[in-house]
PDB file of C-alpha atoms in Angstrom:
ATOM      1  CA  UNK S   1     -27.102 -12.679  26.097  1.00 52.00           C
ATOM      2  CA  UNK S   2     -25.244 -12.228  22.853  1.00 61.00           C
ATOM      3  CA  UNK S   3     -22.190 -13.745  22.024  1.00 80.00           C
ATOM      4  CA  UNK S   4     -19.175 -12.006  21.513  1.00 86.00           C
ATOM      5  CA  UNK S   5     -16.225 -14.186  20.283  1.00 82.00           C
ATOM      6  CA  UNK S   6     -12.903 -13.648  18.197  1.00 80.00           C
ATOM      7  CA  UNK S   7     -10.916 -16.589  17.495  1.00 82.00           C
ATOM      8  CA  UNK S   8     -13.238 -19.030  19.213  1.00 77.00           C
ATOM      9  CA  UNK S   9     -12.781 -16.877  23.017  1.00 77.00           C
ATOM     10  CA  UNK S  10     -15.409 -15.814  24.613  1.00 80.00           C
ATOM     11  CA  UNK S  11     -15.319 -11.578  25.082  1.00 80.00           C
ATOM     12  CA  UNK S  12     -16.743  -9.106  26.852  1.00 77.00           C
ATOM     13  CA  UNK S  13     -18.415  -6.935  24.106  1.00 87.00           C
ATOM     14  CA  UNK S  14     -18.965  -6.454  20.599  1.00 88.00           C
ATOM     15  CA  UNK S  15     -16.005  -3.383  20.963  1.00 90.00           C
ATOM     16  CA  UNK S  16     -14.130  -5.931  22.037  1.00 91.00           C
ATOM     17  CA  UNK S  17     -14.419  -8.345  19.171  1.00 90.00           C
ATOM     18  CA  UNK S  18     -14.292  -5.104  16.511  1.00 94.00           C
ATOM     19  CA  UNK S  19     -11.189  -4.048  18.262  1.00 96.00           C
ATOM     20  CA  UNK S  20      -9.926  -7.261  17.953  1.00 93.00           C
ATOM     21  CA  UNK S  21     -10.627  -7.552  14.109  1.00 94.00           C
ATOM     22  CA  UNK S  22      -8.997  -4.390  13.501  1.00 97.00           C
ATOM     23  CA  UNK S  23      -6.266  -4.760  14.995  1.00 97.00           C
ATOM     24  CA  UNK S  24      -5.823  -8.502  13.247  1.00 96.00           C
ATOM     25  CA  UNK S  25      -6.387  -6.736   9.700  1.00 97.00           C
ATOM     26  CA  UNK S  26      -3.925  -4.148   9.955  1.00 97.00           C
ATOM     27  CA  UNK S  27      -0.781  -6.664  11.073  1.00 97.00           C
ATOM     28  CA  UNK S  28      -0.777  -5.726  14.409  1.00 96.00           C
ATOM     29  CA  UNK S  29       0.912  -7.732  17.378  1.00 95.00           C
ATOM     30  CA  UNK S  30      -1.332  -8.071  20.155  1.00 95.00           C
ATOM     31  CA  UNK S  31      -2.964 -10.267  22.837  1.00 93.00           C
ATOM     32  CA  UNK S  32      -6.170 -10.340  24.648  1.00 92.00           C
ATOM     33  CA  UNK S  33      -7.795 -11.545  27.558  1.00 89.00           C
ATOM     34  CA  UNK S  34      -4.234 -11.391  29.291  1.00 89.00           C
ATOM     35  CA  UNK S  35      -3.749 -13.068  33.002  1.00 90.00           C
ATOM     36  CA  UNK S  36      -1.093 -10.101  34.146  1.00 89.00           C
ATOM     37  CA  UNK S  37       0.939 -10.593  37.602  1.00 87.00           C
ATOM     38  CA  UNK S  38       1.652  -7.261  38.174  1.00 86.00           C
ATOM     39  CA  UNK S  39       4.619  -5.925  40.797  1.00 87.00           C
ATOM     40  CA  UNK S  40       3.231  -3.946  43.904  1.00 84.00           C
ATOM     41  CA  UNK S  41      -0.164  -5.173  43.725  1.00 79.00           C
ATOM     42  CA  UNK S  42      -2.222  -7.887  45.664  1.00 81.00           C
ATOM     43  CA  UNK S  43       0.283 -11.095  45.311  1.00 80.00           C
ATOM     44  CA  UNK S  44      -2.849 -13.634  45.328  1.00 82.00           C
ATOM     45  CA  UNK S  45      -4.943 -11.435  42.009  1.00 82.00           C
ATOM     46  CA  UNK S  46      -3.816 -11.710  38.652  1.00 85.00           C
ATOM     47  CA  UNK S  47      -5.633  -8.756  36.945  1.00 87.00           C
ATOM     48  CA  UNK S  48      -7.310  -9.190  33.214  1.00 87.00           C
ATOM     49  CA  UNK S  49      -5.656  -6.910  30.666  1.00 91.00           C
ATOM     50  CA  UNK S  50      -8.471  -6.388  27.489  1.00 92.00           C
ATOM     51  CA  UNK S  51      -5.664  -6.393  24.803  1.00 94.00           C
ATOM     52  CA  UNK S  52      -1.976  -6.229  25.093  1.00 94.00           C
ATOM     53  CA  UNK S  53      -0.531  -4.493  22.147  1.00 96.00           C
ATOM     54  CA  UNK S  54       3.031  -5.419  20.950  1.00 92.00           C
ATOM     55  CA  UNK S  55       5.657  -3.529  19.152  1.00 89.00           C
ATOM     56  CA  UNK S  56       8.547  -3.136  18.225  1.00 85.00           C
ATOM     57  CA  UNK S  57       9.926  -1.541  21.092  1.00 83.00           C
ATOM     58  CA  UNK S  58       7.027  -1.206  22.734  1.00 85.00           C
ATOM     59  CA  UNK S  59       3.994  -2.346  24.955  1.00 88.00           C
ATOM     60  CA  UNK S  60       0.528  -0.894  25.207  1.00 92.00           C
ATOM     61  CA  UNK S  61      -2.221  -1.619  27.317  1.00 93.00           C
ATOM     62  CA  UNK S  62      -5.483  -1.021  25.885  1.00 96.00           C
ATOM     63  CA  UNK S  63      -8.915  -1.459  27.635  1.00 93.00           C
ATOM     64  CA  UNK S  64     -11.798  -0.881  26.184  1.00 93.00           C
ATOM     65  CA  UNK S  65     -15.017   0.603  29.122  1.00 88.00           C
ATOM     66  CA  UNK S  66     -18.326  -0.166  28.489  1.00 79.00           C
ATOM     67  CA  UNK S  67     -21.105   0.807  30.817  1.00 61.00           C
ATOM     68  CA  UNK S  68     -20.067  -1.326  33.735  1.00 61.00           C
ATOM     69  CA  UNK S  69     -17.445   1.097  33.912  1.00 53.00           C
ATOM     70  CA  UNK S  70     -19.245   3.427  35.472  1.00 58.00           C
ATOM     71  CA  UNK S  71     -19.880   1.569  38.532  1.00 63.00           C
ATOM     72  CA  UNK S  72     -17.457   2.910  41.250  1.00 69.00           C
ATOM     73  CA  UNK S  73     -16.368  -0.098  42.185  1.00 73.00           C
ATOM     74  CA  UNK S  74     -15.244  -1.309  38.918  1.00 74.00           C
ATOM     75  CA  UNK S  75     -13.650   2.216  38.120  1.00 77.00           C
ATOM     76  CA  UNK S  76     -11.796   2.115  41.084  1.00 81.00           C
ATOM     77  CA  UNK S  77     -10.493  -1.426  40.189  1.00 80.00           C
ATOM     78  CA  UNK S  78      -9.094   0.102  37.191  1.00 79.00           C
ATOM     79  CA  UNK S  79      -7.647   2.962  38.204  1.00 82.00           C
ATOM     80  CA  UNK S  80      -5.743   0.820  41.122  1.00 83.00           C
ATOM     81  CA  UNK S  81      -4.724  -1.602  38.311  1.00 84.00           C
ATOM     82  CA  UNK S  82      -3.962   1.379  35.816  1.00 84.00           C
ATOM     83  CA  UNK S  83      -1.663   2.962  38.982  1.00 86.00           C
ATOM     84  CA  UNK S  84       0.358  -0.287  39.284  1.00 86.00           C
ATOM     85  CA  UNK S  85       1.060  -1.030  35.293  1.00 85.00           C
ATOM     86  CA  UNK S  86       1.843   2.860  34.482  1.00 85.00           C
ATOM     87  CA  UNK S  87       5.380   2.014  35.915  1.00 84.00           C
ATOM     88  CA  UNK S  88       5.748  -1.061  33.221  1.00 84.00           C
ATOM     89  CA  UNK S  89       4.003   0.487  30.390  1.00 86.00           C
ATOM     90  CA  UNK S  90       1.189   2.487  29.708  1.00 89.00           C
ATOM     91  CA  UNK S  91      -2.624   1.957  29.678  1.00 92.00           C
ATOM     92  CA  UNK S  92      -4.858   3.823  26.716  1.00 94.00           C
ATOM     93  CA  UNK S  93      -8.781   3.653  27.440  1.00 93.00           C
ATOM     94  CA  UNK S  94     -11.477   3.905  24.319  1.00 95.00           C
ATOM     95  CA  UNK S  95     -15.019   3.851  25.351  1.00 93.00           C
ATOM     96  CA  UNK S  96     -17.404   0.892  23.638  1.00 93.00           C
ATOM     97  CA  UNK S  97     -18.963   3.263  21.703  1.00 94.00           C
ATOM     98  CA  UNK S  98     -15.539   4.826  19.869  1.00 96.00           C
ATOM     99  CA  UNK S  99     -14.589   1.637  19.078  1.00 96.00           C
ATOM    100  CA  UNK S 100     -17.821   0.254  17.716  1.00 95.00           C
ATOM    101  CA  UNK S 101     -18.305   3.440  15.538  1.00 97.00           C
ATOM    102  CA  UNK S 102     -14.393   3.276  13.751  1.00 97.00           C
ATOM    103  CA  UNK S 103     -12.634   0.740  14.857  1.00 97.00           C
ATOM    104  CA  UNK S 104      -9.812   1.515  12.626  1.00 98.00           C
ATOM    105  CA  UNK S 105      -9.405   4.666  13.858  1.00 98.00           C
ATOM    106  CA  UNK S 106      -8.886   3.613  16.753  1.00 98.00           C
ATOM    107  CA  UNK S 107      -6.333   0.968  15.157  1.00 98.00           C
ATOM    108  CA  UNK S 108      -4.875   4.100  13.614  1.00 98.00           C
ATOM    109  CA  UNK S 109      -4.393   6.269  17.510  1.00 97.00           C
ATOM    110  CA  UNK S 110      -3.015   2.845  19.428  1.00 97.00           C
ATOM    111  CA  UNK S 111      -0.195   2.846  16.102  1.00 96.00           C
ATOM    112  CA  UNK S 112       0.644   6.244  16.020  1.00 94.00           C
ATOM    113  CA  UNK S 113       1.068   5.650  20.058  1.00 92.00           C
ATOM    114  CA  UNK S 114       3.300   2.730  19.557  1.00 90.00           C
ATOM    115  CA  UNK S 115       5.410   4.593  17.418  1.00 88.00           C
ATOM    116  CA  UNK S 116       5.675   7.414  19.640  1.00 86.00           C
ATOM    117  CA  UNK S 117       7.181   5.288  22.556  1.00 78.00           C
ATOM    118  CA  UNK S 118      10.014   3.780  19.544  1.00 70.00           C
ATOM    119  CA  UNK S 119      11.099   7.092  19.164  1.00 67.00           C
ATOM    120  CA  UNK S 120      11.195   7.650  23.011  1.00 68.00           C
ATOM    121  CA  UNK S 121      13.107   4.411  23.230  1.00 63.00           C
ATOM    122  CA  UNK S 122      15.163   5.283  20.241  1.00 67.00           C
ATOM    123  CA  UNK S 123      16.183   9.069  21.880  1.00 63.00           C
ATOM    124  CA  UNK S 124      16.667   7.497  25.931  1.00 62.00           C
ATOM    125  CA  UNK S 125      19.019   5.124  24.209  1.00 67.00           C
ATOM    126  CA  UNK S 126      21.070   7.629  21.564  1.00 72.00           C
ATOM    127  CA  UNK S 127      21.566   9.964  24.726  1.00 68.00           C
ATOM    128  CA  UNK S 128      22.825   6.840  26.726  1.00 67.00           C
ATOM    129  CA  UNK S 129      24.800   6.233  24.596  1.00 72.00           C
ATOM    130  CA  UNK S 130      26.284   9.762  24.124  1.00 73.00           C
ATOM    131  CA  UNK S 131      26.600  10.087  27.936  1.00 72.00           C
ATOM    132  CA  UNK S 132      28.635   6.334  27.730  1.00 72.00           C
ATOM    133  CA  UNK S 133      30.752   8.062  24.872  1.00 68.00           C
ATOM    134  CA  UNK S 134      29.959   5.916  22.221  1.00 59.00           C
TER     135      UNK S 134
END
């Protein structure tokens, strides 16, 4: 079996590790392999998170499906696990082979996403603060 490793941890794939360079080149805030306790799900299972990206104002999840994927037991995993975290922040999904074929565009879609939820954040709060009068 081939190794796959970015900073010395072990990884699932090769998209993994690309994703992981990519996202390390262009400056970008981000864990992987996260241990997540998530609210509403099974209180004994902490669910793996592939890379938790960080911004400003901002979280992303983003998971990157390889073939095992497509078993319906691990799908349905995900989607249970993709149900719970959509009402702490939101989940984008590449497949292996978009990330092994331009990893910076990819880089490129999960920044132009982050930005999109600062200027969410930045509207919800001006109209708070309208409705507060200030």
């Amino acid at each position: 079996m081939p190794e796959h490793r970015f900073r010395g941890v072990d990884l699932n794939s090769e998209g993994h590790v690309r994703l992981c360079e990519a996202l390390a080149a262009a400056d970008v805030l981000f864990c992987f392999e996260v241990r997540t306790c998530i609210p509403g799900g099974d209180p004994t299972i902490c669910r793996r998170l592939d890379l938790l990206v960080i911004g400003p104002h901002s979280l992303l999840n983003v998971e990157v499906d390889g073939a095992r994927h497509n078993r319906t037991k691990k799908r349905e995993c995900d989607y249970e696990r993709d149900r719970l975290l959509s009402r702490h922040m939101r989940t984008l999904r590449f497949t292996h082979e978009a990330v092994l074929a331009s990893p910076e565009q990819v880089v490129d879609c999960i920044q132009r996403e982050l930005e999109q939820d600062a200027r969410s954040l930045t509207l919800q709060l001006s109209r708070l603060k309208d409705t507060q009068g200030g």
